[in-house]
mmCIF file of C-alpha atoms in Angstrom:
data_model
loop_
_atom_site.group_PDB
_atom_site.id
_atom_site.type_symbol
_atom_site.label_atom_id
_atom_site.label_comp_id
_atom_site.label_asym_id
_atom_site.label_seq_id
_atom_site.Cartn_x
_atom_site.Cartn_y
_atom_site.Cartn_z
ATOM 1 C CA UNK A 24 -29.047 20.050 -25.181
ATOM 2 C CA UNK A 25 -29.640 23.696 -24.969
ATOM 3 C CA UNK A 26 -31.234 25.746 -27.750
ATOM 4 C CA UNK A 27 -28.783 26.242 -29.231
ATOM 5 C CA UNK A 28 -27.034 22.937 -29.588
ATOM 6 C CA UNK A 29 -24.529 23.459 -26.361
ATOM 7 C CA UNK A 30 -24.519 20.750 -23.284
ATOM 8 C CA UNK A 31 -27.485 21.502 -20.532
ATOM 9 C CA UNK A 32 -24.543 21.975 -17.623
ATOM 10 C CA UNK A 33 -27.087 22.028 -14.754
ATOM 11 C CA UNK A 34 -29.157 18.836 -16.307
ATOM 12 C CA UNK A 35 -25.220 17.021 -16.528
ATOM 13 C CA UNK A 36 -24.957 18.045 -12.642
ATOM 14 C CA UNK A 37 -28.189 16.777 -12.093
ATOM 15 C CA UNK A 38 -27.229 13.669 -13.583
ATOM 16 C CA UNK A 39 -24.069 13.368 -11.688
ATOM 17 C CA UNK A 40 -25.494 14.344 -8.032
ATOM 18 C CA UNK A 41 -28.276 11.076 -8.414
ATOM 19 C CA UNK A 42 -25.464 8.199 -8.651
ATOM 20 C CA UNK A 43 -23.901 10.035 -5.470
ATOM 21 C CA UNK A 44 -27.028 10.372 -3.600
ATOM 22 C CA UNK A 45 -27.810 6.948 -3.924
ATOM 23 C CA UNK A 46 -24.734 5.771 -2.942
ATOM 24 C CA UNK A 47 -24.928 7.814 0.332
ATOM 25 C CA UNK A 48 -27.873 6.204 1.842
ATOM 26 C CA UNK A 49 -25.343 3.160 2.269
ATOM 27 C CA UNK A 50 -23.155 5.455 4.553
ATOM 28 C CA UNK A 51 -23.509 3.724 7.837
ATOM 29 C CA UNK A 52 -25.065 0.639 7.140
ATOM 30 C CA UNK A 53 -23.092 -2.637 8.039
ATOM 31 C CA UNK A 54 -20.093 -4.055 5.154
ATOM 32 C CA UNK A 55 -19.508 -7.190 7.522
ATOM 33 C CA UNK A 56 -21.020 -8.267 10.747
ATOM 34 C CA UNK A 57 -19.817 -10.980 13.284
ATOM 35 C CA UNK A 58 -16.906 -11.847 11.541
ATOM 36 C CA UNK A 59 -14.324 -14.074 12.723
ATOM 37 C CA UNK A 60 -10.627 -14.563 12.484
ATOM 38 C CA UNK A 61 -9.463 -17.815 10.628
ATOM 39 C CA UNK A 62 -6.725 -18.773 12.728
ATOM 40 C CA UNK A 63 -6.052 -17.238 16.387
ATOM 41 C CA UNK A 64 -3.051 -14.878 16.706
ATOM 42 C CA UNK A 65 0.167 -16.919 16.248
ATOM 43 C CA UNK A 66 4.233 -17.037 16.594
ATOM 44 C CA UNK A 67 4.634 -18.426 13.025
ATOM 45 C CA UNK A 68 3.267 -15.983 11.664
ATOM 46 C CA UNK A 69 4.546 -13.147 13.765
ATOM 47 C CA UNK A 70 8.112 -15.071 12.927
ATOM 48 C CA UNK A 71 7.153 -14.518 9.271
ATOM 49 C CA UNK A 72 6.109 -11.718 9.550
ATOM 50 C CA UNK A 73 8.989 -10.127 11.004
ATOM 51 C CA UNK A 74 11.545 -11.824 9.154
ATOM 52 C CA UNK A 75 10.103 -10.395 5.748
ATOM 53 C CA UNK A 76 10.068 -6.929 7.342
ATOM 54 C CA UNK A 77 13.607 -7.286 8.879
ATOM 55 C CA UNK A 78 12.060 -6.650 12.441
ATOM 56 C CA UNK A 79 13.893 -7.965 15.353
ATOM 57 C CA UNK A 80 12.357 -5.657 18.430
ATOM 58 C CA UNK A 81 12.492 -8.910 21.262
ATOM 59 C CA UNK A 82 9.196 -7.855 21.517
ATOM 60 C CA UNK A 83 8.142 -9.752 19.262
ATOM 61 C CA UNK A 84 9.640 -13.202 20.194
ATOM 62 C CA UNK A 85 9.694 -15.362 23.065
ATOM 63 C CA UNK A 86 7.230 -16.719 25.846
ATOM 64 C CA UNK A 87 5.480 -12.750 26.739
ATOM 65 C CA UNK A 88 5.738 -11.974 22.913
ATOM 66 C CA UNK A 89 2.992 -9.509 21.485
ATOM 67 C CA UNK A 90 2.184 -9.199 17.543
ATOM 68 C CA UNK A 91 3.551 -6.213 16.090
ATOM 69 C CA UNK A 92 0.466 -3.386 16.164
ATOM 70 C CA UNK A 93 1.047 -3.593 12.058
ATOM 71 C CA UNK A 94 -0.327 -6.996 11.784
ATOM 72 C CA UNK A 95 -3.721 -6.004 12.928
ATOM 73 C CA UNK A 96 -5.525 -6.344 9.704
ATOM 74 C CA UNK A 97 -3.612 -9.955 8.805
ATOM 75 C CA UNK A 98 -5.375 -11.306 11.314
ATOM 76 C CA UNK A 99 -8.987 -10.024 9.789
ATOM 77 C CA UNK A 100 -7.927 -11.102 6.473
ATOM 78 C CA UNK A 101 -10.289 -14.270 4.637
ATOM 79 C CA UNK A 102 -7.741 -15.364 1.951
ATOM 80 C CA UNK A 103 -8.722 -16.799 -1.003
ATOM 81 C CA UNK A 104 -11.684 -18.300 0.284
ATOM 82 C CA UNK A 105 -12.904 -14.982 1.688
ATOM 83 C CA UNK A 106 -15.110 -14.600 4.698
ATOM 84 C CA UNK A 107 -19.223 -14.986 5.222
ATOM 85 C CA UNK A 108 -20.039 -12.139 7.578
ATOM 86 C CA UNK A 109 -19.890 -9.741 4.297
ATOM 87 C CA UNK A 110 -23.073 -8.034 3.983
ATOM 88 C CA UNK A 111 -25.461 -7.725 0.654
ATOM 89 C CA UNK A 112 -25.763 -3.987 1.748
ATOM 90 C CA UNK A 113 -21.712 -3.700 0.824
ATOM 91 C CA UNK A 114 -22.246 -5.997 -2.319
ATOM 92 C CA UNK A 115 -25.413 -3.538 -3.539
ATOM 93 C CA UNK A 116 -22.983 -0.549 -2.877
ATOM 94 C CA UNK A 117 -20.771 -1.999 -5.402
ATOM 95 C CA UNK A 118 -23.068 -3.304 -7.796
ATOM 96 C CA UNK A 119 -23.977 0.082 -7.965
ATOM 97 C CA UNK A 120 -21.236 1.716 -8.273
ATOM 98 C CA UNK A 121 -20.251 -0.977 -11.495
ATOM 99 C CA UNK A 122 -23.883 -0.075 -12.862
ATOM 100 C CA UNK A 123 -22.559 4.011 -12.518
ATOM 101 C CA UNK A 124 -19.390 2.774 -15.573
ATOM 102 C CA UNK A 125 -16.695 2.530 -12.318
ATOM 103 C CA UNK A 126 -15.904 -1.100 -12.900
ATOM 104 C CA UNK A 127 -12.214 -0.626 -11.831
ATOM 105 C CA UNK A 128 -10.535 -0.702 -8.278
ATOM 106 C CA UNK A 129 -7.656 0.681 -6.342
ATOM 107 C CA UNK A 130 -6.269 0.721 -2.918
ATOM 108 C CA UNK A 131 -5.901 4.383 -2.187
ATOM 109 C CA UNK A 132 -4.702 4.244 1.663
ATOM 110 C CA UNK A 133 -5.634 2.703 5.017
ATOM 111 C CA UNK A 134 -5.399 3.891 8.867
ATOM 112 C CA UNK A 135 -5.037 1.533 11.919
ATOM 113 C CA UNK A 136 -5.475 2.883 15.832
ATOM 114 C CA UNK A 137 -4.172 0.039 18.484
ATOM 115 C CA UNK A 138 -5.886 0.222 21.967
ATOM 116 C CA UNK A 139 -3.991 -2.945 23.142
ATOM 117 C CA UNK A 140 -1.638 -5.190 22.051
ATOM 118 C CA UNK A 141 -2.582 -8.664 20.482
ATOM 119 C CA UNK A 142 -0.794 -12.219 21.738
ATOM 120 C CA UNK A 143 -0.587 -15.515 20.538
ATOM 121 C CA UNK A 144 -4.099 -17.346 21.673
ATOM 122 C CA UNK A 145 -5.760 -14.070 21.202
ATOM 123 C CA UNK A 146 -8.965 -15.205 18.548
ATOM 124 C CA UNK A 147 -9.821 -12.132 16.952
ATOM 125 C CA UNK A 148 -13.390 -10.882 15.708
ATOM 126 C CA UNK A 149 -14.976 -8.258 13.495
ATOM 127 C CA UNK A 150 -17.624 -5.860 12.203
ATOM 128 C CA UNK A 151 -17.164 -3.108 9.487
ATOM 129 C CA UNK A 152 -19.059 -0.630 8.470
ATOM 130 C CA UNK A 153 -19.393 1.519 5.140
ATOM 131 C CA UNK A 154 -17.951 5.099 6.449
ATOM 132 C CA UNK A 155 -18.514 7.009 3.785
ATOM 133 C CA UNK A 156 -18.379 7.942 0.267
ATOM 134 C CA UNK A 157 -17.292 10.053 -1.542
ATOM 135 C CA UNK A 158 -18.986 12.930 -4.275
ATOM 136 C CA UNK A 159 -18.607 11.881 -7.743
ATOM 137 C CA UNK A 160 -14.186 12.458 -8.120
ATOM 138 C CA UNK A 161 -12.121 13.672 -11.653
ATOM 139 C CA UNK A 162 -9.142 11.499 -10.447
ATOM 140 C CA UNK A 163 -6.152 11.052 -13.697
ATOM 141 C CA UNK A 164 -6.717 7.620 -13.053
ATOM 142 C CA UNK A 165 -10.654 8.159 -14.029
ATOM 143 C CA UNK A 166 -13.541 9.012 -12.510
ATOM 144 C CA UNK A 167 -15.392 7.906 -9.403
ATOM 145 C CA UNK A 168 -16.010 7.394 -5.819
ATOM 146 C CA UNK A 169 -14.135 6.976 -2.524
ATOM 147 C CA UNK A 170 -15.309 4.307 -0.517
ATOM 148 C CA UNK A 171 -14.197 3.878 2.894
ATOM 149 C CA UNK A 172 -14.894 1.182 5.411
ATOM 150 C CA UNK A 173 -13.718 1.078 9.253
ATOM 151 C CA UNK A 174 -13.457 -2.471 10.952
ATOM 152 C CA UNK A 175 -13.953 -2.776 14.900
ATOM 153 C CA UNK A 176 -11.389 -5.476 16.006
ATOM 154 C CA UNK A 177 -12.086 -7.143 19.129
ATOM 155 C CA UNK A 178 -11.012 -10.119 21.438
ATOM 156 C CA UNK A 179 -13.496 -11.554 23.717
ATOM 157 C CA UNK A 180 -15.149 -8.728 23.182
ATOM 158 C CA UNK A 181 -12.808 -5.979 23.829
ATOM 159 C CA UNK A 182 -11.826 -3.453 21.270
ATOM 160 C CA UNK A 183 -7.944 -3.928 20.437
ATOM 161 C CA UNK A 184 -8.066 -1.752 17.159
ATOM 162 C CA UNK A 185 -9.343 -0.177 14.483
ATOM 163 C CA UNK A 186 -8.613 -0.238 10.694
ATOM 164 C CA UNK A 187 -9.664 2.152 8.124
ATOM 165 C CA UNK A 188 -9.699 1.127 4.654
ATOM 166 C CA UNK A 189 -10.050 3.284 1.447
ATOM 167 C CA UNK A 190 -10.560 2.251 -2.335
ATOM 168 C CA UNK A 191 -11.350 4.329 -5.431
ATOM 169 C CA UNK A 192 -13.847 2.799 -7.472
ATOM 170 C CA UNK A 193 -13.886 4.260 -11.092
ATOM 171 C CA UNK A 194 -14.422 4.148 -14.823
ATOM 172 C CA UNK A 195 -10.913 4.565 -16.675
ATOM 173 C CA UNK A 196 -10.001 7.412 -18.139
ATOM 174 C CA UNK A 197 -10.658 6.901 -22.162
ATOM 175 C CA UNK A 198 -7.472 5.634 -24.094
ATOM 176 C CA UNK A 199 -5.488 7.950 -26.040
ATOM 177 C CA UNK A 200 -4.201 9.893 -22.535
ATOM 178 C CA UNK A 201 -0.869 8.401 -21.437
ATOM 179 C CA UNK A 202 -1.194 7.303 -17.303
ATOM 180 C CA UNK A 203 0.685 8.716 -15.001
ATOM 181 C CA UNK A 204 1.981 6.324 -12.140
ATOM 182 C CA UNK A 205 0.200 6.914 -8.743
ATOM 183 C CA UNK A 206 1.340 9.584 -6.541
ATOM 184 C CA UNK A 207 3.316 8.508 -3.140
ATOM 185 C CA UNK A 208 1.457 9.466 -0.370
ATOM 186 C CA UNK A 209 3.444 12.226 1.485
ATOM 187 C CA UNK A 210 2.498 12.439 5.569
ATOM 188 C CA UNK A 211 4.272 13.724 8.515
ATOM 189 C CA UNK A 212 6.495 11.096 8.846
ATOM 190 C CA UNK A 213 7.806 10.321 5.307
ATOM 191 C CA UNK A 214 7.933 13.741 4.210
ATOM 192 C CA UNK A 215 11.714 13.519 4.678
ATOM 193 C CA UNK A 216 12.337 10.497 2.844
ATOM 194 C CA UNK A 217 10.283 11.952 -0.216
ATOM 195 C CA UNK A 218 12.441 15.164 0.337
ATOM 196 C CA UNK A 219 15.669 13.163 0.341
ATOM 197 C CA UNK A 220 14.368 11.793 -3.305
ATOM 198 C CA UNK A 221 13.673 14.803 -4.674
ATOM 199 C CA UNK A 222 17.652 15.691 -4.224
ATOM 200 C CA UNK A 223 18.313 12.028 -5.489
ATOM 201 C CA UNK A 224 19.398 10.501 -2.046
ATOM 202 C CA UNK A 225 17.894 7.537 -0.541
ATOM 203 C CA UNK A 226 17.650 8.329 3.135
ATOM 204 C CA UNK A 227 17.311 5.747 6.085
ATOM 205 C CA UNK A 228 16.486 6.684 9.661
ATOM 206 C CA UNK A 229 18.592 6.017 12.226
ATOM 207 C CA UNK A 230 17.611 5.861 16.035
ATOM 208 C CA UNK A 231 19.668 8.602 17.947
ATOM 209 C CA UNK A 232 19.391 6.244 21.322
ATOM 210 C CA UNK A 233 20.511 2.729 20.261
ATOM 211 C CA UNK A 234 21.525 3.102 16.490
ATOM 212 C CA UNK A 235 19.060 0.912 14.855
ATOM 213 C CA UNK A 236 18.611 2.023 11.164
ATOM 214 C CA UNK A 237 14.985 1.402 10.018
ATOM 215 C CA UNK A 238 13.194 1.582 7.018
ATOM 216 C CA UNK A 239 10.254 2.509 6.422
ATOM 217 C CA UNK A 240 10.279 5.859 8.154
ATOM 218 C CA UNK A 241 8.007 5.325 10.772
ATOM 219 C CA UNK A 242 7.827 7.961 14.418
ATOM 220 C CA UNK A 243 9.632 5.604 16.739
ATOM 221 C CA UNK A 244 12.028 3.290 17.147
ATOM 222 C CA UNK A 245 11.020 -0.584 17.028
ATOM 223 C CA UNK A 246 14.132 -2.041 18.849
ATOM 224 C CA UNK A 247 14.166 0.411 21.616
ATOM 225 C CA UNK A 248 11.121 2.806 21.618
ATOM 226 C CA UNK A 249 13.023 6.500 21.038
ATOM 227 C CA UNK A 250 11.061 8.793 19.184
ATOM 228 C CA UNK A 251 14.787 10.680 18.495
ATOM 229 C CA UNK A 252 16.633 9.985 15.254
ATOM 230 C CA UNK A 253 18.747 11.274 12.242
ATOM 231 C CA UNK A 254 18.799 10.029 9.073
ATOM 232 C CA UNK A 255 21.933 8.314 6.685
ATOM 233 C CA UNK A 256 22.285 8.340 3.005
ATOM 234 C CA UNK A 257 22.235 4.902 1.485
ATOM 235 C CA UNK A 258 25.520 3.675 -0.422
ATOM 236 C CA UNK A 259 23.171 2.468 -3.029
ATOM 237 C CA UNK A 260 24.212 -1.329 -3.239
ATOM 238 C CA UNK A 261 22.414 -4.000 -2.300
ATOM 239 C CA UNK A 262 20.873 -7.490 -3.305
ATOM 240 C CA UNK A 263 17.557 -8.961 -4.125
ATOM 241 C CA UNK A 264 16.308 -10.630 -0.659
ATOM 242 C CA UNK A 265 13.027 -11.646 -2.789
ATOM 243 C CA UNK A 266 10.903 -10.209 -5.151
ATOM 244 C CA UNK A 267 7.444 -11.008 -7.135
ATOM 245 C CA UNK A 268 6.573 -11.166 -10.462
ATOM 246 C CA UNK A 269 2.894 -8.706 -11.581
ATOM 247 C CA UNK A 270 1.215 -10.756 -13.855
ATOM 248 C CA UNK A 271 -2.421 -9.059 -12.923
ATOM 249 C CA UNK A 272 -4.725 -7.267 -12.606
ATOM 250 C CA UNK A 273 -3.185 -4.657 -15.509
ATOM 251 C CA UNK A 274 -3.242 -1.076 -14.180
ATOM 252 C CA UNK A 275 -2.667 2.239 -16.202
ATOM 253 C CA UNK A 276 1.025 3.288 -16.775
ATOM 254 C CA UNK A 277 2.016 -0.510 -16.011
ATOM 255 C CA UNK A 278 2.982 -2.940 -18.096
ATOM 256 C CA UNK A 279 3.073 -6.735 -16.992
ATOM 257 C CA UNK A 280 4.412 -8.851 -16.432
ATOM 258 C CA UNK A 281 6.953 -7.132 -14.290
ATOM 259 C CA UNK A 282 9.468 -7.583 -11.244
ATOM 260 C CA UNK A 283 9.271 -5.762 -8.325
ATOM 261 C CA UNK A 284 12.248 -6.679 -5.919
ATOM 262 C CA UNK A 285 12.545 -6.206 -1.941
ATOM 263 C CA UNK A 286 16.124 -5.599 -1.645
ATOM 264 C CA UNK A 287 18.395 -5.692 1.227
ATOM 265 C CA UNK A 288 20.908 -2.784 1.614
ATOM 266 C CA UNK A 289 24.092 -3.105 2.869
ATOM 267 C CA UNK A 290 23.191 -0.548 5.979
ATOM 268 C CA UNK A 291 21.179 -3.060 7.187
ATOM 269 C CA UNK A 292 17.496 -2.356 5.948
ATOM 270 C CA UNK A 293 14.990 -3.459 3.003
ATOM 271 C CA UNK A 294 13.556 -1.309 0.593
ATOM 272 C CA UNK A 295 10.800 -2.559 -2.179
ATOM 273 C CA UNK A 296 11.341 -0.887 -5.329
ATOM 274 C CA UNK A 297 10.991 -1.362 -9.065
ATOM 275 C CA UNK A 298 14.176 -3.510 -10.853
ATOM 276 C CA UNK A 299 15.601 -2.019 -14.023
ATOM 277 C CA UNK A 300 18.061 -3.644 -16.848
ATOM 278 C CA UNK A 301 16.535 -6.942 -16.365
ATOM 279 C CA UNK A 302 13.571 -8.979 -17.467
ATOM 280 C CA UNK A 303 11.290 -10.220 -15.229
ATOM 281 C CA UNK A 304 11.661 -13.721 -15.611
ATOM 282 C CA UNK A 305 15.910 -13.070 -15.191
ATOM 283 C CA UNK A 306 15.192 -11.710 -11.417
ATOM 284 C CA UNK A 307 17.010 -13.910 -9.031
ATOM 285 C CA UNK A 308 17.195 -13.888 -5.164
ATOM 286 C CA UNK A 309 21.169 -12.852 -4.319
ATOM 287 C CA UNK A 310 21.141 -10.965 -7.151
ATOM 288 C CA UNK A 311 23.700 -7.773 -6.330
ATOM 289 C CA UNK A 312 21.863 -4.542 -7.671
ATOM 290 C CA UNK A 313 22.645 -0.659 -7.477
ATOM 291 C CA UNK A 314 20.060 2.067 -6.726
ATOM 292 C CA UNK A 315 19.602 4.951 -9.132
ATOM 293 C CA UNK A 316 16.752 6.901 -9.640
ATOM 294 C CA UNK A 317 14.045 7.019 -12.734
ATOM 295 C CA UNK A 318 12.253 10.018 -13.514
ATOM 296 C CA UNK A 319 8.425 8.967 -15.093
ATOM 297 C CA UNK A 320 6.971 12.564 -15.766
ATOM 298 C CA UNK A 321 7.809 15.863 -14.903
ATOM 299 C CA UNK A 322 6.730 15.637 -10.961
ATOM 300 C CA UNK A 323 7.451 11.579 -10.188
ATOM 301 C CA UNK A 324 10.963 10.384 -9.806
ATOM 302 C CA UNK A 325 11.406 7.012 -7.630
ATOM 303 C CA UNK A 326 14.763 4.858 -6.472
ATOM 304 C CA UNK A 327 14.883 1.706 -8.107
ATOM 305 C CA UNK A 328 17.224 -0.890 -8.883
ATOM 306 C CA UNK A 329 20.017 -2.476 -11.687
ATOM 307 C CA UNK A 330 21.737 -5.491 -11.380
ATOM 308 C CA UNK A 331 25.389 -5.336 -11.432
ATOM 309 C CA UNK A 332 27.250 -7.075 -14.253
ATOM 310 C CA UNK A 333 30.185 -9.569 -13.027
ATOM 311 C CA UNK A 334 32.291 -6.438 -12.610
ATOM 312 C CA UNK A 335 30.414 -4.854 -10.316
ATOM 313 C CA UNK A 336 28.751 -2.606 -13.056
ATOM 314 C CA UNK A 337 25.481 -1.528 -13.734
ATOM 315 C CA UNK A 338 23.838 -3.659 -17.065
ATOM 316 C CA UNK A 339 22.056 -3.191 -19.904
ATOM 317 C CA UNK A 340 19.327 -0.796 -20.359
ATOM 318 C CA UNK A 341 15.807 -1.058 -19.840
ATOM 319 C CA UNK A 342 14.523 -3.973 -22.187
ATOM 320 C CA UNK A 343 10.972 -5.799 -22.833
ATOM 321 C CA UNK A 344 9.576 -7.199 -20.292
ATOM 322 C CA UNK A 345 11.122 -4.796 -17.463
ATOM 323 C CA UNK A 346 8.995 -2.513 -15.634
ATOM 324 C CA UNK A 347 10.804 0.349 -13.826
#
């Protein structure tokens, strides 16, 4: 405190820059070493793979198949029994940053590079390393730090990718504020789709040299490689090709449990999006729905999804237990 009974601003800066000091002499130093794929690179699980994403590029299939680039990190991952190569120095870096009040966690984005492609046989291995982090960040989520790792992927020693992975680790901002749902993040090659929402349309690319429609918007084509394309608005109707129920972890502006549905339009694409007039527990696979759009604050509006009655009409308004 100052004379005068105000708050010492350059001792609070003081205060602040330690934590964030500390945490950068981690920067560099290994988050897993030697680690090692669980199962070699595989057709049922490219066949899974693609049929949840509705990808059919021949590719994919067949005695020359490759895994789609996109399933880089699934064959990294340790499921629930996690892997061993994770270092103490990544554990320490989080202890800390628990110790610092930012006991929370959340995904904020990730970044893969593919230097070749990856084929069934193909028995993948790993190091990461802690890339950096971040100055102390005033986030409306709460504040904290950035951390981001990169994992090397290799195969018999050869580098086949890279995968960049970022998480916010914070305290929550005190109760009494109402949360605001996370902010899409807008690149190069969504912008369009967010732009289409902003005017309430749901837009789906469509490839200008074979007509494939594909969603997500994404550079290329998958079925025939053209980087030309236009887009097509969505007729809005669709059904519930499967869905999950959030039960945990709870996360400001959410309320579980809730449904979120991957629906298949009828142009020919899926979309995941929050379902609306329905509880949770009443969410059924087949289920026709209709896309409309939900505004949550002045700046975030998002498609989503009713179920249609037996006439073809929209149902009941939102009720407990729905999430939108």
């Amino acid at each position: 405190m100052t004379a005068g009974g105000g708050v010492d601003v350059s001792a609070r800066s003081a205060a602040e820059q330690e934590p964030a000091a500390r945490l950068r002499t981690y920067v560099g130093r290994p988050a897993a070493v030697a680690g090692v794929g669980k199962d070699p690179v595989n057709t049922p699980m490219i066949r899974h793979w693609c049929e949840a994403m509705g990808d059919t590029n021949p590719a994919y299939a067949g005695p020359d198949a490759i895994a789609p680039p996109t399933m880089l990190q699934v064959w990294t991952m340790g499921g629930l029994s996690g892997h061993a190569g994770r270092t103490e120095a990544f554990d320490e870096l989080l202890g800390l940053l628990d110790e610092a009040g930012c006991t929370s966690v959340v995904a904020t984005d990730c970044e893969q590079e593919y230097l070749r492609p990856l084929r069934p046989g193909d028995e993948v291995t790993f190091d990461a390393v802690i890339e950096s982090v971040s100055d102390r960040k005033r986030t409306k989520l709460g504040t904290g730090y950035f951390v981001t790792t990169r994992m090397d992927v290799r195969v018999a020693g050869e580098p086949v990718g890279t995968h960049r992975f970022r998480i916010l680790k914070y305290a929550p901002a005190p109760g009494g504020t109402i949360a605001r749902r996370p902010r899409p993040v807008i690149n190069r090659d969504n912008a369009g789709f967010w732009e289409g929402v902003a005017r309430r349309r749901l837009l789906i690319q469509r490839c200008s040299g074979c007509g494939t429609p594909r969603f997500p918007w994404l550079p290329g084509c998958g079925a025939c490689g053209s980087p030309d394309w236009d887009t097509v608005e969505a007729g809005g109707e669709g059904t519930v090709y499967s869905y999950v129920v959030v039960h945990h972890p709870p996360f400001p502006a959410f309320d579980p449990p809730y449904a979120v549905g991957l629906v298949a339009l009828t142009e020919g694409v899926r979309i995941v999006a929050g379902m609306v007039g329905v509880p949770y527990d009443k969410v059924r696979i087949g289920m026709p729905v209709r896309l409309e759009f939900h505004r949550y604050d002045d700046e975030l509006e998002l498609p989503v999804f009713r179920p249609l009655d037996g006439d073809g009409r929209p149902g009941g308004p939102i009720g407990r237990g729905e999430e939108p």
